[in-house]
Short mmCIF file of C-alpha atoms in Angstrom, two decimals:
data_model
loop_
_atom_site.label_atom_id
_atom_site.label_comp_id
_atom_site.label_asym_id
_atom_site.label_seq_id
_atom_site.Cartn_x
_atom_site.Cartn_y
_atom_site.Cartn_z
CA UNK A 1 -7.96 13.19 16.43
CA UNK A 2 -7.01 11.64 13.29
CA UNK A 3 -5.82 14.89 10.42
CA UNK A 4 -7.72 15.19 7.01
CA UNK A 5 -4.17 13.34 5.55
CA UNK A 6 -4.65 9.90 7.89
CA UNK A 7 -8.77 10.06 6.88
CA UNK A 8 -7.90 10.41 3.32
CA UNK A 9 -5.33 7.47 3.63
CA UNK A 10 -7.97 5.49 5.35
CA UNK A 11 -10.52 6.05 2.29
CA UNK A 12 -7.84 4.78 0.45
CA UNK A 13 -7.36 1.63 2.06
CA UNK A 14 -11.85 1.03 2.54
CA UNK A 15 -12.14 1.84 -1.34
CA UNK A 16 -9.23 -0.56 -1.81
CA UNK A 17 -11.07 -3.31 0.73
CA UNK A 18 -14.56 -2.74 -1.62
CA UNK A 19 -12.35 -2.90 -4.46
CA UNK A 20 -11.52 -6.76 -3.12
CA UNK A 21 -15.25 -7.42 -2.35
CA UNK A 22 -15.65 -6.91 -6.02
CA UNK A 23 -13.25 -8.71 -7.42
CA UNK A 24 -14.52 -11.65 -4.94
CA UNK A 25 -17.76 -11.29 -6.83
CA UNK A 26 -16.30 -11.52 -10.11
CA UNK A 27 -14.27 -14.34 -9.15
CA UNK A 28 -17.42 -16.66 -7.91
CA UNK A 29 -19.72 -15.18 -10.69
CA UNK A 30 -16.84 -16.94 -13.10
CA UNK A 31 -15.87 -19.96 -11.34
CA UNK A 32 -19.57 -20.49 -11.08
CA UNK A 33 -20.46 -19.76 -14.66
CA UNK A 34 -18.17 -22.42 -15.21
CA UNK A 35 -19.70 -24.75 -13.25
CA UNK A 36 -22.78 -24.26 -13.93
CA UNK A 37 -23.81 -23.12 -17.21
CA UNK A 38 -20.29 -23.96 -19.14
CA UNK A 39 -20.17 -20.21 -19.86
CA UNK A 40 -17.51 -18.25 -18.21
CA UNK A 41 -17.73 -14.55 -17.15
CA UNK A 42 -15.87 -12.58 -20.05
CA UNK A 43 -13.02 -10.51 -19.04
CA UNK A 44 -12.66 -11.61 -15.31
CA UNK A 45 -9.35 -11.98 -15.90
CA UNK A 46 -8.64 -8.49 -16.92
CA UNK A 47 -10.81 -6.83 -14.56
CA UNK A 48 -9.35 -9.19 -11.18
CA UNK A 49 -5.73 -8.35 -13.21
CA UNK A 50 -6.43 -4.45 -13.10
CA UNK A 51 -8.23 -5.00 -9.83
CA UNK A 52 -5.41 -6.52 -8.06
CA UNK A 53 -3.06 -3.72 -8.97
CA UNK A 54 -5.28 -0.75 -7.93
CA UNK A 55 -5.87 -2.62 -4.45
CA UNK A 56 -2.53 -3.39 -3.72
CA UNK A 57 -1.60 0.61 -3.90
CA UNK A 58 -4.82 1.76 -2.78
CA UNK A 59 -4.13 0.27 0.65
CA UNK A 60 -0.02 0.58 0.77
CA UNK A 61 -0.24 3.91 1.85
CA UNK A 62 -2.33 3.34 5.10
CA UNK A 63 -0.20 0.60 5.94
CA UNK A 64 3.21 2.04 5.59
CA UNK A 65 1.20 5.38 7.65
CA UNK A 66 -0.28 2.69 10.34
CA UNK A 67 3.29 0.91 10.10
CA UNK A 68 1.70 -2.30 9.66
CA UNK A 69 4.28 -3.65 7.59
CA UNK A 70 6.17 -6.70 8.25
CA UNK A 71 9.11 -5.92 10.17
CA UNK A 72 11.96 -7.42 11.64
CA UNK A 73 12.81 -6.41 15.06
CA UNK A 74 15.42 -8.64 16.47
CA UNK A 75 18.18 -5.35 15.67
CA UNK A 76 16.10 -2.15 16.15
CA UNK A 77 15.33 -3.65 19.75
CA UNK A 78 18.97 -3.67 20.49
CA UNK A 79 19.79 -0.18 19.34
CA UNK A 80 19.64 2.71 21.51
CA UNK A 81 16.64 4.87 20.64
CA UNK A 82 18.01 7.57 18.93
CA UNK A 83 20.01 5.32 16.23
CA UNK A 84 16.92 3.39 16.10
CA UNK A 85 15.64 6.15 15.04
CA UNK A 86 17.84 7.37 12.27
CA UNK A 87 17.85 3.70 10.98
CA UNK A 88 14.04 3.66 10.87
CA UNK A 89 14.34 6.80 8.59
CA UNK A 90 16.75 5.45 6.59
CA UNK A 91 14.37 2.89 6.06
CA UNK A 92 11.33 4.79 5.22
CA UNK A 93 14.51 7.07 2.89
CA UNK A 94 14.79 3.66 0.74
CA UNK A 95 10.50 3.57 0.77
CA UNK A 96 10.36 6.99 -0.81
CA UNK A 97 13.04 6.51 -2.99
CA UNK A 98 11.55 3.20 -4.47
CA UNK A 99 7.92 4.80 -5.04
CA UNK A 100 9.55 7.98 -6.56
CA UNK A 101 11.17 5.51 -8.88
CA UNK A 102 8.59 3.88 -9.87
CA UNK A 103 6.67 6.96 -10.73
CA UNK A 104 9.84 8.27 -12.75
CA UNK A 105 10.01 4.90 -14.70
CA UNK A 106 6.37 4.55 -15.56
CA UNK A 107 5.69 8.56 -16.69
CA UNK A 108 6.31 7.84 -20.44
CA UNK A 109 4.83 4.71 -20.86
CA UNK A 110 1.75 5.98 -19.33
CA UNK A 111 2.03 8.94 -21.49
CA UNK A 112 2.73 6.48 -24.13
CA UNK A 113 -0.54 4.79 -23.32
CA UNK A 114 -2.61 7.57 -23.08
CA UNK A 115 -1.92 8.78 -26.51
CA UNK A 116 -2.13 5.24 -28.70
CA UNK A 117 -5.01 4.22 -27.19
CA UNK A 118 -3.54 0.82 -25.27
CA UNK A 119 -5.64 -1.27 -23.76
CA UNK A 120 -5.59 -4.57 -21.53
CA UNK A 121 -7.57 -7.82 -22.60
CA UNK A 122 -8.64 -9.19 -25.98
CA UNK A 123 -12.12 -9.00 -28.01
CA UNK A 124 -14.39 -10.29 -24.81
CA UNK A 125 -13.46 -6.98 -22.40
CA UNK A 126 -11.10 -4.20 -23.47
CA UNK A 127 -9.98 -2.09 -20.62
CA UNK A 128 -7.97 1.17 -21.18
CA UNK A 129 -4.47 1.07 -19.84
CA UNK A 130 -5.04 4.82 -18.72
CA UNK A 131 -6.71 5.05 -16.18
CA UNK A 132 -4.43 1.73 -14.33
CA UNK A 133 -1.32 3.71 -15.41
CA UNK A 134 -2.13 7.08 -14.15
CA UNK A 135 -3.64 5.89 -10.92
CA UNK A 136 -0.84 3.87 -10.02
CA UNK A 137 1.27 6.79 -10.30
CA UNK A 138 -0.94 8.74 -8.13
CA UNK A 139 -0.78 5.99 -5.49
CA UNK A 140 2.49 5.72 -5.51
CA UNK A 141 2.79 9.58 -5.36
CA UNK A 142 1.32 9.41 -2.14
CA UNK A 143 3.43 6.02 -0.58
CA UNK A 144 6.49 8.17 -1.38
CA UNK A 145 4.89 11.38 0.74
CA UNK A 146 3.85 9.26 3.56
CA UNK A 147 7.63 7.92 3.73
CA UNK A 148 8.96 11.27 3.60
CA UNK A 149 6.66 12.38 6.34
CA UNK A 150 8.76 9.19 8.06
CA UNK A 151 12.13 10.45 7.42
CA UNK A 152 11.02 14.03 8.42
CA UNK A 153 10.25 12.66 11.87
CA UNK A 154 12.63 10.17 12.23
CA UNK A 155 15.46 12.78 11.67
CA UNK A 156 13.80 14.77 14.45
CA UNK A 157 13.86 11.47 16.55
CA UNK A 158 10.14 10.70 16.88
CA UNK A 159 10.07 7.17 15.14
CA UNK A 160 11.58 4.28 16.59
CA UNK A 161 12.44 5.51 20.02
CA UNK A 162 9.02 3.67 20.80
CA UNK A 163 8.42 -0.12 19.72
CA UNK A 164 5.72 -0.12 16.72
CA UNK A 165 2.46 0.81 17.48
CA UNK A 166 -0.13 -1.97 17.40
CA UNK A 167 0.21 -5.69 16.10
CA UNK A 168 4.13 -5.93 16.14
CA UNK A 169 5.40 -9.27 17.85
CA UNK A 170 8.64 -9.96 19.27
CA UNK A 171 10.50 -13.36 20.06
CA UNK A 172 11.41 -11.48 23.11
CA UNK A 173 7.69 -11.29 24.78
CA UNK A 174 7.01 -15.07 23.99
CA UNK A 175 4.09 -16.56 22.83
CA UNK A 176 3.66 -14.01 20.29
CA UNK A 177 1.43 -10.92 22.37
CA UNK A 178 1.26 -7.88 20.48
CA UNK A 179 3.61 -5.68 21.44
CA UNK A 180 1.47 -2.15 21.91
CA UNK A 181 3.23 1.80 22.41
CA UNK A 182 1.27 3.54 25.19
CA UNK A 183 -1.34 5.70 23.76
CA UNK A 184 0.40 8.99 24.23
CA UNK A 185 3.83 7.41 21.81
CA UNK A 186 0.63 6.22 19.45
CA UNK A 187 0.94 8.62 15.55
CA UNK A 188 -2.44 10.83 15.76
#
């Protein structure tokens, strides 16, 4: 059974997929305002901009959890599990660190943009920088938790001692199978 913490990550990653669907719309609705009444949809631009942010962190987190990430495993299959291990926290060590950057760097110019009033787009669509600002730091907040969680179990030797769940190919199977842990190695 999945915990309230994977559910809430999943959310994360639908909202983020119905986030895309949307921006799909406002794509075609433009390209075929265009076409076919010479009259573009104002602000698509800003809203796919914005858009494209939000999704990209909305769904990060439920990747790096699901560790569907692209990943190299020519190495880590050569290790013996228990370095594998401490490398793959290291790894997930250099994820948190970079999210918990990012969320130190952008702190005062979201605070910045919360109190002037900044906005993104021109006199067709104005969108408040806020709420972009602010919810990218809350995304990112919760990247740099699921790493940690990482680290935590990779210095207690759960990570890596198995292949990757799910979806990870190796040149060593051939013909590119997915390469599957048995359900019992699988993160619940």
């Amino acid at each position: 059974m999945k915990t309230w913490a994977d559910r809430t990550l999943l959310g994360l990653h639908v909202a983020g997929a119905i986030v895309l669907v949307i921006l799909t719309l406002v794509i075609c609705c433009d390209v075929a305002g265009r076409l076919l009444f010479d009259k573009p949809f104002a602000g698509s631009a800003e809203l796919v901009a914005v858009g494209l942010v939000l999704l990209t962190f909305m769904q990060a987190p439920y990747v790096i959890r699901e560790r569907r990430l692209l990943r190299v495993t020519f190495f880590l299959e050569r290790m013996p599990a228990a370095v594998r291990s401490l490398f793959n926290a290291f790894a997930y060590l250099l994820g948190a660190a970079f999210f918990s950057a990012m969320v130190l760097v952008s702190r005062e110019p979201s605070l910045a943009g919360w109190s002037s009033g900044e906005f993104f787009g021109n006199d067709a669509m104005r969108i408040p920088a806020w709420p972009l600002r602010f919810g990218s730091i809350v995304l990112w907040v919760v990247a740099a938790l699921v790493c940690i969680g990482f680290v935590a179990e990779g210095a207690r030797s759960r990570i890596g001692a198995a292949r990757p769940p799910g979806g990870a190919h190796t040149a060593a199977e051939g013909k590119g199978a997915p390469v599957s842990a048995p359900e019992e190695q699988r993160p619940q």
